[in-house]
Coordinates of C-alpha atoms and ligand atoms in Angstrom, one line a residue:
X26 CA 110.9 -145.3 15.0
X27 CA 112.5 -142.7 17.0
X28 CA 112.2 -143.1 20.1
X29 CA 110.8 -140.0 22.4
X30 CA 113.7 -139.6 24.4
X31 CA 115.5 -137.7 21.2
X32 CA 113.3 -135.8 21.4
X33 CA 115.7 -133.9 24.1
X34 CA 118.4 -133.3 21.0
X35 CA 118.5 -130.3 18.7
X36 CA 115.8 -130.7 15.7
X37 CA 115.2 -128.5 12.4
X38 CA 112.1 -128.0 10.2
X39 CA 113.3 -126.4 7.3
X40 CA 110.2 -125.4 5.1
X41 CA 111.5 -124.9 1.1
X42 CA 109.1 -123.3 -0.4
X43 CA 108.2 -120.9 2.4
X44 CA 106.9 -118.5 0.7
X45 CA 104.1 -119.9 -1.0
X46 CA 100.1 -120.5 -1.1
X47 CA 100.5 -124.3 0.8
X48 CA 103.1 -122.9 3.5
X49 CA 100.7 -120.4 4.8
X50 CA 97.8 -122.0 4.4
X51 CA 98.7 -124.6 5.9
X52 CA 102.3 -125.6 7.2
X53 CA 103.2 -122.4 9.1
X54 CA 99.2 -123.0 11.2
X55 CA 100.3 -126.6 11.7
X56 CA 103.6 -125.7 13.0
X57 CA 102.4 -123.8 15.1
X58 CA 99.4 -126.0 16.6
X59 CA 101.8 -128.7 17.5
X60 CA 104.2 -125.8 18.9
X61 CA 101.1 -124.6 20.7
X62 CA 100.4 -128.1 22.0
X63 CA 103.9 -129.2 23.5
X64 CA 104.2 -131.8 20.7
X65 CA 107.5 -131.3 19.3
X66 CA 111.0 -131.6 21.0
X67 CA 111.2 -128.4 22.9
X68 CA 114.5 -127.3 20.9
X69 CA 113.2 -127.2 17.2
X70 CA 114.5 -124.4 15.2
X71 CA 111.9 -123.5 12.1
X72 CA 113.6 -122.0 8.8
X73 CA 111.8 -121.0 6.1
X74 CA 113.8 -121.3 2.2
X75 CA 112.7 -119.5 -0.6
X76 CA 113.9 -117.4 -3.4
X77 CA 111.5 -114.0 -2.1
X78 CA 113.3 -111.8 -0.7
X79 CA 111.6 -111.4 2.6
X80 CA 111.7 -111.2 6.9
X81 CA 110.1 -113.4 8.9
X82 CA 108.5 -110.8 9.9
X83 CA 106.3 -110.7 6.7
X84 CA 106.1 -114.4 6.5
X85 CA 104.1 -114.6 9.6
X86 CA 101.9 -112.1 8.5
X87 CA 100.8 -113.7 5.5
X88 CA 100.3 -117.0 7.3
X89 CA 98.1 -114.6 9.9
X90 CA 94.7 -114.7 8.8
X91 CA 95.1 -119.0 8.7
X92 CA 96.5 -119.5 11.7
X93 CA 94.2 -119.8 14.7
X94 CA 94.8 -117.6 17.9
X95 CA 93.1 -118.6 20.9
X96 CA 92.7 -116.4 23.8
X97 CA 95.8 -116.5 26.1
X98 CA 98.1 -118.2 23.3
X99 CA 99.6 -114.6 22.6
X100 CA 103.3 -115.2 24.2
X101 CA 103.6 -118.4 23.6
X102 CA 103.1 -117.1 19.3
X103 CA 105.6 -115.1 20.8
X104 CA 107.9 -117.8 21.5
X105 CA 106.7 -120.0 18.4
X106 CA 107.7 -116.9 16.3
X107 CA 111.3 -116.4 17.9
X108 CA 112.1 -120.3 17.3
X109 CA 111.3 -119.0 13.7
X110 CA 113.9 -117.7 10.6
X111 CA 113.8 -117.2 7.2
X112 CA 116.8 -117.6 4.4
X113 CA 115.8 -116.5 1.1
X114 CA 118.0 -118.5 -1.7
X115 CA 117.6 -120.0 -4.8
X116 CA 116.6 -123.8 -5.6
X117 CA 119.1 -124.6 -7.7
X118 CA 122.8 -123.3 -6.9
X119 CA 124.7 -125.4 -4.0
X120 CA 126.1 -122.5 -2.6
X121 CA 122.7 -121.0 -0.9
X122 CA 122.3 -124.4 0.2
X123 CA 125.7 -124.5 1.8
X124 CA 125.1 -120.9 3.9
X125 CA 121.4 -122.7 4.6
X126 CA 123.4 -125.5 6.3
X127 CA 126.1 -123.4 8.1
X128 CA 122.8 -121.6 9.3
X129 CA 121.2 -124.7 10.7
X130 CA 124.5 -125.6 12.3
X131 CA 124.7 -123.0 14.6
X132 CA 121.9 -124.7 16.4
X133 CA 123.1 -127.8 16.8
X134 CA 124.6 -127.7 19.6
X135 CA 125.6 -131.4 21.1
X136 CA 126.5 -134.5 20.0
X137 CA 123.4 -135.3 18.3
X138 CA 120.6 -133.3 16.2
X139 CA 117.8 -134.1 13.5
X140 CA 116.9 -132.4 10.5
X141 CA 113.5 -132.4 8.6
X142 CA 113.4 -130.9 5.4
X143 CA 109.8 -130.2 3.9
X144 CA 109.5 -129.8 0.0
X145 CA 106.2 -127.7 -0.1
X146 CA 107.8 -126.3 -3.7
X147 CA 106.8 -127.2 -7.3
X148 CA 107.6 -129.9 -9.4
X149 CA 109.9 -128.0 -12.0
X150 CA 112.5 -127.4 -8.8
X151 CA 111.3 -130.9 -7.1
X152 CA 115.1 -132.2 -8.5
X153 CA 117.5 -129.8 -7.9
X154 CA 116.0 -128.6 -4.3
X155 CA 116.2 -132.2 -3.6
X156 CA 119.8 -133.0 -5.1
X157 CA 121.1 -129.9 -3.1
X158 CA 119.7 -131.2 0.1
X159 CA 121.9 -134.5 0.0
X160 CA 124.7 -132.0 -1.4
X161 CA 124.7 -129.5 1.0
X162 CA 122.4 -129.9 3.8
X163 CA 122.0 -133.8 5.4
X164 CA 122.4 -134.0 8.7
X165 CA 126.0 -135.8 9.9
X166 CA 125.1 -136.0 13.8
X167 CA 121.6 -137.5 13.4
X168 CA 118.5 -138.4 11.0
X169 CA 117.7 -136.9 7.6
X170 CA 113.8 -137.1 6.9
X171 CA 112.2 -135.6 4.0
X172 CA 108.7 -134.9 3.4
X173 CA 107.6 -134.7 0.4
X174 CA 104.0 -133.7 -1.5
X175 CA 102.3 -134.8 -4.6
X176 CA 102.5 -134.3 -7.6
X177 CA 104.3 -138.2 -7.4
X178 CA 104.6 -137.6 -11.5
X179 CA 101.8 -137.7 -14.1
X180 CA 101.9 -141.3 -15.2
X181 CA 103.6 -144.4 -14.5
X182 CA 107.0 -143.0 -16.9
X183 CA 107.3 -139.9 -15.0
X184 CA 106.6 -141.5 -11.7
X185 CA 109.3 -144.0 -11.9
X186 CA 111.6 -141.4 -12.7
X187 CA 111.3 -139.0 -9.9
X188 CA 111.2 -142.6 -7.9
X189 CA 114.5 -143.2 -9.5
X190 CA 115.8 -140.1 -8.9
X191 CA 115.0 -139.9 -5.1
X192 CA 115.9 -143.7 -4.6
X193 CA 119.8 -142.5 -5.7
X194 CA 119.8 -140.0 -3.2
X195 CA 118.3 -140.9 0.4
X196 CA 116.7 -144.2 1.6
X197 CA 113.3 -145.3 2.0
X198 CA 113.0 -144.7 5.6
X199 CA 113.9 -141.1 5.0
X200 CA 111.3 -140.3 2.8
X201 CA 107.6 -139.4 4.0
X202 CA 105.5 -139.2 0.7
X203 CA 102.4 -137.2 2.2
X204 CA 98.5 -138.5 0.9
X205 CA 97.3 -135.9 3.0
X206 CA 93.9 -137.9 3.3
X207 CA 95.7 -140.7 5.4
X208 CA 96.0 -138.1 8.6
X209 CA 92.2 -137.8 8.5
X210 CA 90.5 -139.3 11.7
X211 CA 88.2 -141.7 9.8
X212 CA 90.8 -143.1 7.2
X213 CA 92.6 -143.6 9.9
X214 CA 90.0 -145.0 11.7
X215 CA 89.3 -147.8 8.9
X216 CA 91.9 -150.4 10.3
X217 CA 90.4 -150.6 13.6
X218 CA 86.8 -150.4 12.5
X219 CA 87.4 -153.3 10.4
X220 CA 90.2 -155.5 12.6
X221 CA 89.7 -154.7 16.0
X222 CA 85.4 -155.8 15.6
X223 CA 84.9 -159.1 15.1
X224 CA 81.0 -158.3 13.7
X225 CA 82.6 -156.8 11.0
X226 CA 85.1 -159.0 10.2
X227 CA 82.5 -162.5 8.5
X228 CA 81.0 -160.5 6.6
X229 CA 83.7 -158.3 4.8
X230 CA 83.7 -159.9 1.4
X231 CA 82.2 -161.0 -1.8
X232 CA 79.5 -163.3 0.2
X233 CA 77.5 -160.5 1.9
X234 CA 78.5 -156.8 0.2
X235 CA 77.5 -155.8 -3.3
X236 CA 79.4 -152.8 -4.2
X237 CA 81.5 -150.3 -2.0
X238 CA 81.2 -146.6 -2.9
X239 CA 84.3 -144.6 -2.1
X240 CA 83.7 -140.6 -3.1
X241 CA 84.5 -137.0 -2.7
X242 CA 82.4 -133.5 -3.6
X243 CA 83.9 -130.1 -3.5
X244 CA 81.3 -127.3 -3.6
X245 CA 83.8 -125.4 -5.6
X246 CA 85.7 -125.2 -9.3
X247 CA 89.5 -124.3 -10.1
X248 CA 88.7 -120.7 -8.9
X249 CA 91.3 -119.2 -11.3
X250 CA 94.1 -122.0 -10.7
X251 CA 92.7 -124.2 -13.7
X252 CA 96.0 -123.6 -15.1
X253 CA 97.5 -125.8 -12.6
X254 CA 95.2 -128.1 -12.4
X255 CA 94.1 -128.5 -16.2
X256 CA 97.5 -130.6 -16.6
X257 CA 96.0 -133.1 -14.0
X258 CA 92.1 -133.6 -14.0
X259 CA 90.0 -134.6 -11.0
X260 CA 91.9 -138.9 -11.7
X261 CA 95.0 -137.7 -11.1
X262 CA 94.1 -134.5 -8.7
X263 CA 92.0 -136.9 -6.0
X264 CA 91.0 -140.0 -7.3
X265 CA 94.6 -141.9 -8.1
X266 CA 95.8 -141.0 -4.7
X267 CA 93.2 -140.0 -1.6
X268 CA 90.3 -142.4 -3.0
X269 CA 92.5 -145.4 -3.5
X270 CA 94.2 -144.9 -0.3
X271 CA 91.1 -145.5 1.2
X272 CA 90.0 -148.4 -1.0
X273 CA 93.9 -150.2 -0.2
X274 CA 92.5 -149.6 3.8
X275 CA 89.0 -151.0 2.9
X276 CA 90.0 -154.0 1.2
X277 CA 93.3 -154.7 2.3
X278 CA 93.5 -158.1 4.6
X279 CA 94.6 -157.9 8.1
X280 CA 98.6 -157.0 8.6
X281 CA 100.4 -159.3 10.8
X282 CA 101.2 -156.2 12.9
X283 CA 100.7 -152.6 13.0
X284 CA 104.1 -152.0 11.7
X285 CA 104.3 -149.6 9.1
X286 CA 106.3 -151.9 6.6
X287 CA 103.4 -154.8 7.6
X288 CA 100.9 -152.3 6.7
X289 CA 102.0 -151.3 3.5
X290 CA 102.9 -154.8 2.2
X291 CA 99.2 -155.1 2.8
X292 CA 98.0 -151.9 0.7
X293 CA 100.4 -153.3 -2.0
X294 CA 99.1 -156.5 -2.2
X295 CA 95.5 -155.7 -2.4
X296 CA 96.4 -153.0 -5.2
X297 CA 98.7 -155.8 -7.5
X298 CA 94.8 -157.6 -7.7
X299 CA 93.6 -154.6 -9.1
X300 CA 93.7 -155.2 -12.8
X301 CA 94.6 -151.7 -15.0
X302 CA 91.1 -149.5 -15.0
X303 CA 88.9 -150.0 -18.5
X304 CA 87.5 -147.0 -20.8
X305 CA 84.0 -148.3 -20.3
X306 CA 84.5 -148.5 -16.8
X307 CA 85.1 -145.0 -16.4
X308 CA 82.7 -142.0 -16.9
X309 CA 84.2 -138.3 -16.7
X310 CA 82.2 -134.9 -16.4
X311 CA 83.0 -131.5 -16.8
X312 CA 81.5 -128.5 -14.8
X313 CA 79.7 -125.5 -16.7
X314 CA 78.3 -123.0 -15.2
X315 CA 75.0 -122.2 -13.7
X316 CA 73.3 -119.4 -14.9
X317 CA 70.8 -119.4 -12.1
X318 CA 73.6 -119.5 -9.6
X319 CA 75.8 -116.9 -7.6
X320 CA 79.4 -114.9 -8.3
X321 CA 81.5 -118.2 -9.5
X322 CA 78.7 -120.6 -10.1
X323 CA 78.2 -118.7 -12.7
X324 CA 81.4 -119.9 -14.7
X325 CA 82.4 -123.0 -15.9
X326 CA 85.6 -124.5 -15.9
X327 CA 86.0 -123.3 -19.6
X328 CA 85.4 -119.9 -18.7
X329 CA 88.8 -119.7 -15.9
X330 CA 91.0 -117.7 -18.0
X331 CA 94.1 -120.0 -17.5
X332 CA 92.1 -123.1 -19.1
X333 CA 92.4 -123.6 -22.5
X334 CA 89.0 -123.3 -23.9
X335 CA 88.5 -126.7 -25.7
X336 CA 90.2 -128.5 -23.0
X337 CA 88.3 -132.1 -22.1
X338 CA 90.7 -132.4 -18.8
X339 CA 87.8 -134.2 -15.9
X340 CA 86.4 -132.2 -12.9
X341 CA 84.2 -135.3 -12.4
X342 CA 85.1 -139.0 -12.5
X343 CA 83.2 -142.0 -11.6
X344 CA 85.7 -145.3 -11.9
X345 CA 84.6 -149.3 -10.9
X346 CA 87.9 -150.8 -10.1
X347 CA 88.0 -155.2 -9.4
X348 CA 89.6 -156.5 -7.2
X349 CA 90.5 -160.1 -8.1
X350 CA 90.9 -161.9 -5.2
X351 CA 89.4 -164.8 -2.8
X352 CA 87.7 -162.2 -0.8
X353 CA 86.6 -159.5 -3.5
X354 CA 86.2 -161.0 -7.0
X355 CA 83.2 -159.3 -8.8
X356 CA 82.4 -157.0 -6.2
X357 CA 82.8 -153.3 -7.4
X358 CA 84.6 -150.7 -6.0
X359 CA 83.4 -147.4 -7.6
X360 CA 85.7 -144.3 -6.8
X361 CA 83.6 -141.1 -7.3
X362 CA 85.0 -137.2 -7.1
X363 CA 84.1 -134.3 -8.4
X364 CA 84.8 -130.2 -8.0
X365 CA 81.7 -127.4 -8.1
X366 CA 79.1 -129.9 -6.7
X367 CA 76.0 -129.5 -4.7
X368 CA 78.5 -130.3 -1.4
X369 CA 81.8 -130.8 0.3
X370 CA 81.9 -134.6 1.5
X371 CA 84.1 -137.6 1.6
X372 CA 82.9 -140.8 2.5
X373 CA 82.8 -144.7 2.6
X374 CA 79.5 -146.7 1.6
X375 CA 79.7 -150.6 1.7
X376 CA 76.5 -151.6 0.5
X377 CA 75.5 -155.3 1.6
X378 CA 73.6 -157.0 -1.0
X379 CA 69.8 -158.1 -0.7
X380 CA 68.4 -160.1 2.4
X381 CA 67.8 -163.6 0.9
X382 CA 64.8 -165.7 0.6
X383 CA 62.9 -162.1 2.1
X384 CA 59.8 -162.7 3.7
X385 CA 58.9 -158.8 4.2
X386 CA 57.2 -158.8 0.5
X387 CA 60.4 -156.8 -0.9
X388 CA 60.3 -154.2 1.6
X389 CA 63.8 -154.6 3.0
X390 CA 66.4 -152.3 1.9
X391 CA 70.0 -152.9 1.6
X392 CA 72.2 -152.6 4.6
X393 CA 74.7 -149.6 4.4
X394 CA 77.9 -149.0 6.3
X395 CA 78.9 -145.1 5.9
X396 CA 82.5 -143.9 6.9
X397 CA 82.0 -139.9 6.7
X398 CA 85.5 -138.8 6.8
X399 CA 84.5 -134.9 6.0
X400 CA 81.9 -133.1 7.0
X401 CA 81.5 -134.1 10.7
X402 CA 83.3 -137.4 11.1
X403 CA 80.3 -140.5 11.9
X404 CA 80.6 -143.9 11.3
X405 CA 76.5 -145.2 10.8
X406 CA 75.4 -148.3 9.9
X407 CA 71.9 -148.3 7.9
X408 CA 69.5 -151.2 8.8
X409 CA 66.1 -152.3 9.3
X410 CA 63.7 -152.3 11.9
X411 CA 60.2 -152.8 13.3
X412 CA 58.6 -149.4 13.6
X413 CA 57.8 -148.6 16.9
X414 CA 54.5 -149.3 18.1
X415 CA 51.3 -151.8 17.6
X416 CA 52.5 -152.2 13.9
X417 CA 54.4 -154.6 12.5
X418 CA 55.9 -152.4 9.5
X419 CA 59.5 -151.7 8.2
X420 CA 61.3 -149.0 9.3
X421 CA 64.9 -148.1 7.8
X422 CA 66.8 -146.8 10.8
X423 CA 70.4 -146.7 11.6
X424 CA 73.0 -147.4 14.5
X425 CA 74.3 -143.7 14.6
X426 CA 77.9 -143.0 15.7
X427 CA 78.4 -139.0 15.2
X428 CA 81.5 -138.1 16.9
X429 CA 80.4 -134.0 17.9
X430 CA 77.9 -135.7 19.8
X431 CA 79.8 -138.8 21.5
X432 CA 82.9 -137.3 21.8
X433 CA 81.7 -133.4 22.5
X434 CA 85.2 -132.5 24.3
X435 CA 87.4 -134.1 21.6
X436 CA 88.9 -131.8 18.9
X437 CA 89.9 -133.9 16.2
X438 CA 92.9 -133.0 14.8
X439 CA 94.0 -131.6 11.2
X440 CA 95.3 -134.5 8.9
X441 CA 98.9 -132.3 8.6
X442 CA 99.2 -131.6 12.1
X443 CA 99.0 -135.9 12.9
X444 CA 101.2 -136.3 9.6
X445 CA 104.0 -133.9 10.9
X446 CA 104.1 -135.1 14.2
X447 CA 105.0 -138.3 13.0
X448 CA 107.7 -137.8 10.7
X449 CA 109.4 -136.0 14.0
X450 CA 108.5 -139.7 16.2
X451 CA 109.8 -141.6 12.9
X452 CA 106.6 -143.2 11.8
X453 CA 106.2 -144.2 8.6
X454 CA 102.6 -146.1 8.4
X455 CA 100.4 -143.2 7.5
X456 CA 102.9 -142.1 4.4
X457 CA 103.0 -143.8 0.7
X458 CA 105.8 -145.9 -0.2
X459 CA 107.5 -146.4 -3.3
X460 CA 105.8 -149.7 -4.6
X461 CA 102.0 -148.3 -3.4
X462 CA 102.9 -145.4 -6.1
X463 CA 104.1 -147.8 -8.8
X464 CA 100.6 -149.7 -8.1
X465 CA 98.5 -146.6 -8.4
X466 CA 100.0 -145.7 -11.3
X467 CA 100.2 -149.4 -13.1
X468 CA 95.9 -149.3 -12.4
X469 CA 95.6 -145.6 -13.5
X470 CA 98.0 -145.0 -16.3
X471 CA 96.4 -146.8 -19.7
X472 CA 93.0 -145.2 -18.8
X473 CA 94.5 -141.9 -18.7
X474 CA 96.4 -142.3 -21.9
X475 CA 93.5 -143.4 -23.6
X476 CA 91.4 -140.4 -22.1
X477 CA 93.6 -138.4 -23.7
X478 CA 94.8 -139.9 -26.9
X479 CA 91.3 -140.1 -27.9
X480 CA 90.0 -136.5 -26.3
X481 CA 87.3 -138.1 -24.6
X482 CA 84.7 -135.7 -24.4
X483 CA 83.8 -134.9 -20.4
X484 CA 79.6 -135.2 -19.5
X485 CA 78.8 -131.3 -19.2
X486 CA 77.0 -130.9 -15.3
X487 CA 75.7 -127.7 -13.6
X488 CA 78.0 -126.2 -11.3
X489 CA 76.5 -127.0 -7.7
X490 CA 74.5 -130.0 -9.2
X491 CA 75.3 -133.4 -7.9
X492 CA 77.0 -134.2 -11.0
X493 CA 76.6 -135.9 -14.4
X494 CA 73.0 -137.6 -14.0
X495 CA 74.9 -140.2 -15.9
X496 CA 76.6 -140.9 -13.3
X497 CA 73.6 -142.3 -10.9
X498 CA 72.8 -145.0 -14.3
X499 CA 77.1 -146.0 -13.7
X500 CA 76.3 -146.4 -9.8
X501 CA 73.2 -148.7 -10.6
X502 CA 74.9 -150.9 -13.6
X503 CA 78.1 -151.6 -10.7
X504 CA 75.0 -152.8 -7.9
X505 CA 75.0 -149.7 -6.0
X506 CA 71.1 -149.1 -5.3
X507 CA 69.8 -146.3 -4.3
X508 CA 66.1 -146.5 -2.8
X509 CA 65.5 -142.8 -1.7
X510 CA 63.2 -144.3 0.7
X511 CA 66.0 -143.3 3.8
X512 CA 64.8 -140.3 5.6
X513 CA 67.4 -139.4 8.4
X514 CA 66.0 -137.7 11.6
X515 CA 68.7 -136.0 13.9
X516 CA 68.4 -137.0 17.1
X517 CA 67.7 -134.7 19.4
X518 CA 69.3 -133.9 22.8
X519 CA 67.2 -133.9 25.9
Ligands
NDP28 P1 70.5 -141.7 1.5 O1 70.3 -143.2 1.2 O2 69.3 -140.9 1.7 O3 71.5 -141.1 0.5 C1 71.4 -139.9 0.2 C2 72.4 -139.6 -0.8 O4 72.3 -140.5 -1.9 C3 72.3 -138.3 -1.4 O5 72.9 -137.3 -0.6 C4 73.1 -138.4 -2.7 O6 74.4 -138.3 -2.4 C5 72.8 -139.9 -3.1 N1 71.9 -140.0 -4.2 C6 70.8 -139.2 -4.4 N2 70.2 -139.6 -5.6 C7 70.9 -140.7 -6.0 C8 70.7 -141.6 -7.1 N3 69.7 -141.4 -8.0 N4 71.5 -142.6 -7.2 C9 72.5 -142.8 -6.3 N5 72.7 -142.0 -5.2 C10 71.9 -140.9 -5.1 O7 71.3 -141.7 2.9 P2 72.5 -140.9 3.6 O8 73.3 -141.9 4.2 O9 73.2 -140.0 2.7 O10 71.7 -140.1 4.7 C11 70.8 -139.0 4.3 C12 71.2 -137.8 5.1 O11 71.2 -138.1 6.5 C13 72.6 -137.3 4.8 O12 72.6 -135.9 4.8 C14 73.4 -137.8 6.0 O13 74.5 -137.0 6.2 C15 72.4 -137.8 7.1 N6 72.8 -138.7 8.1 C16 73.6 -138.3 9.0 C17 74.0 -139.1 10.0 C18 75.0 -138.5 11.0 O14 75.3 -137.4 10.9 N7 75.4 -139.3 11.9 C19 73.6 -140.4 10.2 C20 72.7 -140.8 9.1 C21 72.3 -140.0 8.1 P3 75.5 -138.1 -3.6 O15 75.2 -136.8 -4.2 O16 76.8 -138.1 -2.9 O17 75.3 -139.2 -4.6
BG6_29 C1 94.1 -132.0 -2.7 C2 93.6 -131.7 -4.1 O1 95.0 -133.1 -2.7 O2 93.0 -132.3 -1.9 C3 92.7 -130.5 -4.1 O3 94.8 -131.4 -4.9 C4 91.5 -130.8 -3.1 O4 92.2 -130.3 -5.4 C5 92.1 -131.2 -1.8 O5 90.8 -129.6 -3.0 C6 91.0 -131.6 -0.8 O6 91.5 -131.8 0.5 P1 90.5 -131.7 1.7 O7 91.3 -132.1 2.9 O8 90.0 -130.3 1.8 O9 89.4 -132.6 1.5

C-alpha cells in the first residue's frame, strides 16, 4: 500500500476511453469530487485518450450537466480543468501510444512519478489498449496501476482468457478489477456489522437463520441500449458480480486481518463451497410492457429496436445458491434482480428462522436483519415486542438505524469516488481478484449454458410490477416468508 507521503511525487490518470457515455457520467464528476475535496496528490495531471477527435474544451462540456457545481467551487473547476488534457489516438497502433507517453513524460518531473491508467473502453479494444499500455506507456520511475471494468468475459472460457491475457502482461497488484457495488457504504459496511458486534456474531449460521435474501430492482428497462445488454441478461449484467459480492461479504468467515489479500482469501473460500447453480434453482423473467403505464412503460424489452425480437435473454432472475459448509449447509441464499420494476433498491434480508417451542399462539414473526445499500442507506433489525400499553399483545417493531437521520451532516460518498481514491493509496481490498472471478464464473457458467442451449423461455412481468408473481412461490419453497403483517411507521422528529 502506498504510503501517503508519495503522494508529494508526480501522478497521472489517464482516462482511455474519454470520450464515452461512462467517462462523463461518471469518471470525469468523480475526478473532480476528489479534486474538489483535496484527496489526490496535489500534482496529478488528468489525460483523456480516445479516438474523437476533440478539445478538452468539449470534453468538459459533455461531462457538464453530471458533474455537481456547488456555490464557490467555480475557480477551483477552474484549476481542476487546467490539470486536465485530452490526446485523441487510436486503440490499437503503438505509435499514438508512444506520443501519449512522451506526453505524460513532460510531467514527470523528479525522480519518481505514478501512473494510473483507467480502461473505461469496450471489450472488442479491451486487448490491444491494454497490450499497448505495457508497450508503450508503463511507468519506469514509479507504479503502474490499472483499473479496469466489467465485462470480466461472458463465461468461464472467455473469462480465463482475458485472465490469461492480462496475467502475461502486468502483475496482480497492478490490476484493480472494479465491482462497482463494493465502494457502496453498506457493502462496505458488511464486515464490520458482522465482525466488529459480538450479538451478531452466535447467531450467524445455519442454527438460527433460514434463508438470506440478497436483491436489486431498477425502475427502468434497456432504454434503447438492449443491444448491449441482450448479449448479457440481468445473471451476468448484476447478479454474477454485484449480488455475489455481497453474498462472499455475508457469508464469508472472519479474515485474520483486514488485509486485502486476507480478505479475499476469505471471499474465495466461501465461493469454492458454493456448488455450480441448478436449472431448477433458477427462475428468469422478462419485462413487457404496461399498457396502462407512461412514455417507456409502455414498451417491453422486445419492443427496444436493437433487441432481437424472439430473444429469451433475462431482465429478471431469482437464483438459490448453497453454500456447503459447517456454518451454512442448507440454508439458502437467493440472489434476486430485476430491470423495469415497481422500484430502485438493493438490499440484504437475513431472515432468522421460527422462535421455538412459541408460547405466543403463533403470533410471532420471523426476525429480519435488512442492509439497504440503495435508496437511503439503514441497517434495521425487525423483531417483536409487547405493544405499548395495558395489553399484553404482539407488536412487530424494529431497531431502526437510518443513516439521513443519525448521521444528518454526513454525505456519503459515491461508490467510484471511494474506489478511485484507493487505487491512488494502493489498496486493493475493495477490487476483485483473479481467483474470486474464476469462482463466479465456475458457480454461474453451466446454468447459463443451459439457459441458453435450451432457449429457456423468460416469465413475462409488467413493466413497473414487482416481477414475475412466480417469483414470491421461489422465495417461499427456499424458506423466505413473507407475513405482510409488518407495517413500518416513520418516526417522526420532534
Ligand atoms: P415488509 O416485510 O413489509 O416487506 C415489504 C416488502 O416485501 C415489499 O416491499 C416487497 O418487496 C416484499 N414482498 C411483497 N409481497 C411479497 C410476497 N408475496 N413474498 C415475498 N416478498 C414480498 O418490510 P420492509 O422491511 O420492506 O419494510 C416495509 C417498508 O418500511 C419498506 O418501504 C421499508 O423501506 C420501510 N422501512 C424503512 C426503514 C428505514 O428507512 N429505516 C426501516 C424499516 C422499514 P420486493 O418487491 O422487494 O419483494
Ligand atoms: C451496472 C449494470 O453494473 O450496475 C447496470 O451494468 C446497472 O445495468 C448498474 O444499472 C446499477 O448500478 P447502481 O449503482 O445504479 O445500482
Amino acid at each position: 500500500m502506498e504510503n501517503i507521503e508519495d503522494f508529494q511525487f508526480p501522478h497521472t490518470f489517464v482516462l482511455l476511453g474519454a470520450s464515452g457515455d461512462l467517462a462523463k457520467k461518471k469518471i470525469y464528476p468523480t475526478i473532480w469530487y476528489l479534486y474538489r475535496d483535496n484527496l489526490l496528490p496535489k500534482n496529478t495531471k488528468f489525460i483523456g485518450y480516445a479516438r474523437t477527435k476533440q478539445t478538452i474544451q468539449e470534453v468538459r462540456e459533455k461531462s457538464k450537466k453530471y458533474m455537481k457545481i456547488r456555490p464557490g467551487d467555480e475557480s477551483k473547476l477552474e484549476e481542476f480543468w487546467d490539470c486536465n488534457d485530452y490526446i485523441a489516438g487510436s486503440y490499437d497502433k503503438r505509435i499514438d501510444y508512444e506520443l501519449l507517453n512522451q506526453h505524460i513524460s513532460k510531467y514527470e518531473k523528479g525522480l519518481v512519478a505514478n501512473r494510473i491508467f483507467y480502461l473505461a473502453v469496450p471489450p472488442t479494444v479491451f486487448q490491444d489498449v491494454t497490450v499497448n499500455i505495457k508497450n508503450a506507456c508503463i511507468s519506469i520511475k514509479g507504479y503502474t496501476r490499472v483499473i479496469i471494468e466489467k465485462p470480466f468475459g461472458r463465461d468461464d472460457v472467455s473469462s480465463e482468457a482475458l485472465s490469461n491475457h492480462l496475467a502475461c502482461l502486468f502483475r496482480e497488484e497492478q490490476l484493480y478489477r472494479i465491482d462497482h457495488y463494493l465502494g457502496k457504504e453498506m457493502v462496505q459496511n458488511l464486515m464490520t456489522i458482522r465482525f466488529a458486534n459480538q450479538i451478531f456474531s452466535p447467531s450467524w449460521n445455519r442454527e438460527n437463520i433460514a434463508s438470506v435474501l440478497i436483491s436489486f430492482k431498477e425502475p427502468f428497462g434497456t432504454e434503447g441500449r438492449g443491444g448491449y445488454f441482450d448479449d448479457f441478461g440481468m445473471v451476468r449484467d448484476v447478479m454474477q458480480n454485484h449480488l455475489l459480492q455481497i453474498l462472499s461479504l455475508v457469508a464469508m468467515e472472519k479474515p485474520v486481518t483486514l488485509n486485502p489479500n486476507d480478505i479475499r482469501d476469505e471471499k474465495v473460500k466461501v465461493l469454492r463451497h458454493i456448488k455450480p447453480i441448478e436449472l431448477n434453482d433458477i427462475l428468469v423473467g422478462q419485462y413487457v410492457g404496461n399498457p396502462n403505464g407512461q412514455g417507456e412503460e409502455k414498451l417491453g424489452y422486445l419492443d427496444d429496436p436493437t433487441v432481437p425480437k424472439d430473444s429469451v435473454t433475462p431482465t429478471y432472475a431469482v437464483a438459490a445458491l448453497y453454500i456447503n459448509n459447517a456454518r451454512w449447509e442448507g440454508v439458502p441464499f437467493i440472489l434476486r434482480c430485476g430491470k423495469a420494476l415497481n422500484e430502485r433498491k438493493a438490499e440484504v434480508r437475513v431472515q432468522y428462522k421460527d422462535v421455538p417451542g412459541d408460547i405466543f399462539e403463533g403470533h410471532t414473526k420471523r426476525n429480519e436483519l435488512v442492509v439497504r445499500v440503495q435508496p437511503g442507506e439503514a441497517l434495521y433489525l425487525k423483531l417483536m415486542c409487547k405493544s405499548p400499553g395495558m395489553k399484553f399483545d404482539l407488536m412487530e417493531t424494529e431497531l431502526d438505524l437510518t443513516y439521513s437521520m443519525r448521521y444528518k451532516e454526513t454525505d456519503v460518498p459515491d461508490a467510484y469516488e471511494r474506489l478511485i481514491l484507493d487505487v491512488f493509496t494502493g489498496s486493493q481490498m475493495h477490487f476483485v481478484r483473479n481467483d474470486e472471478l474464476k469462482e463466479a464464473w465456475r458457480i454461474f457458467t453451466p446454468v447459463l449454458k443451459q439457459l441458453e442451449e435450451q432457449q429457456v423461455k423468460p416469465i413475462p412481468y409488467v413493466y413497473g410490477s414487482r416481477g414475475p408473481p412466480e417469483a414470491d412461490s421461489k422465495l417461499a419453497e427456499y424458506d423466505f416468508k413473507y407475513s405482510g403483517s409488518y407495517k413500518w411507521q416513520k418516526p417522526t422528529m420532534s
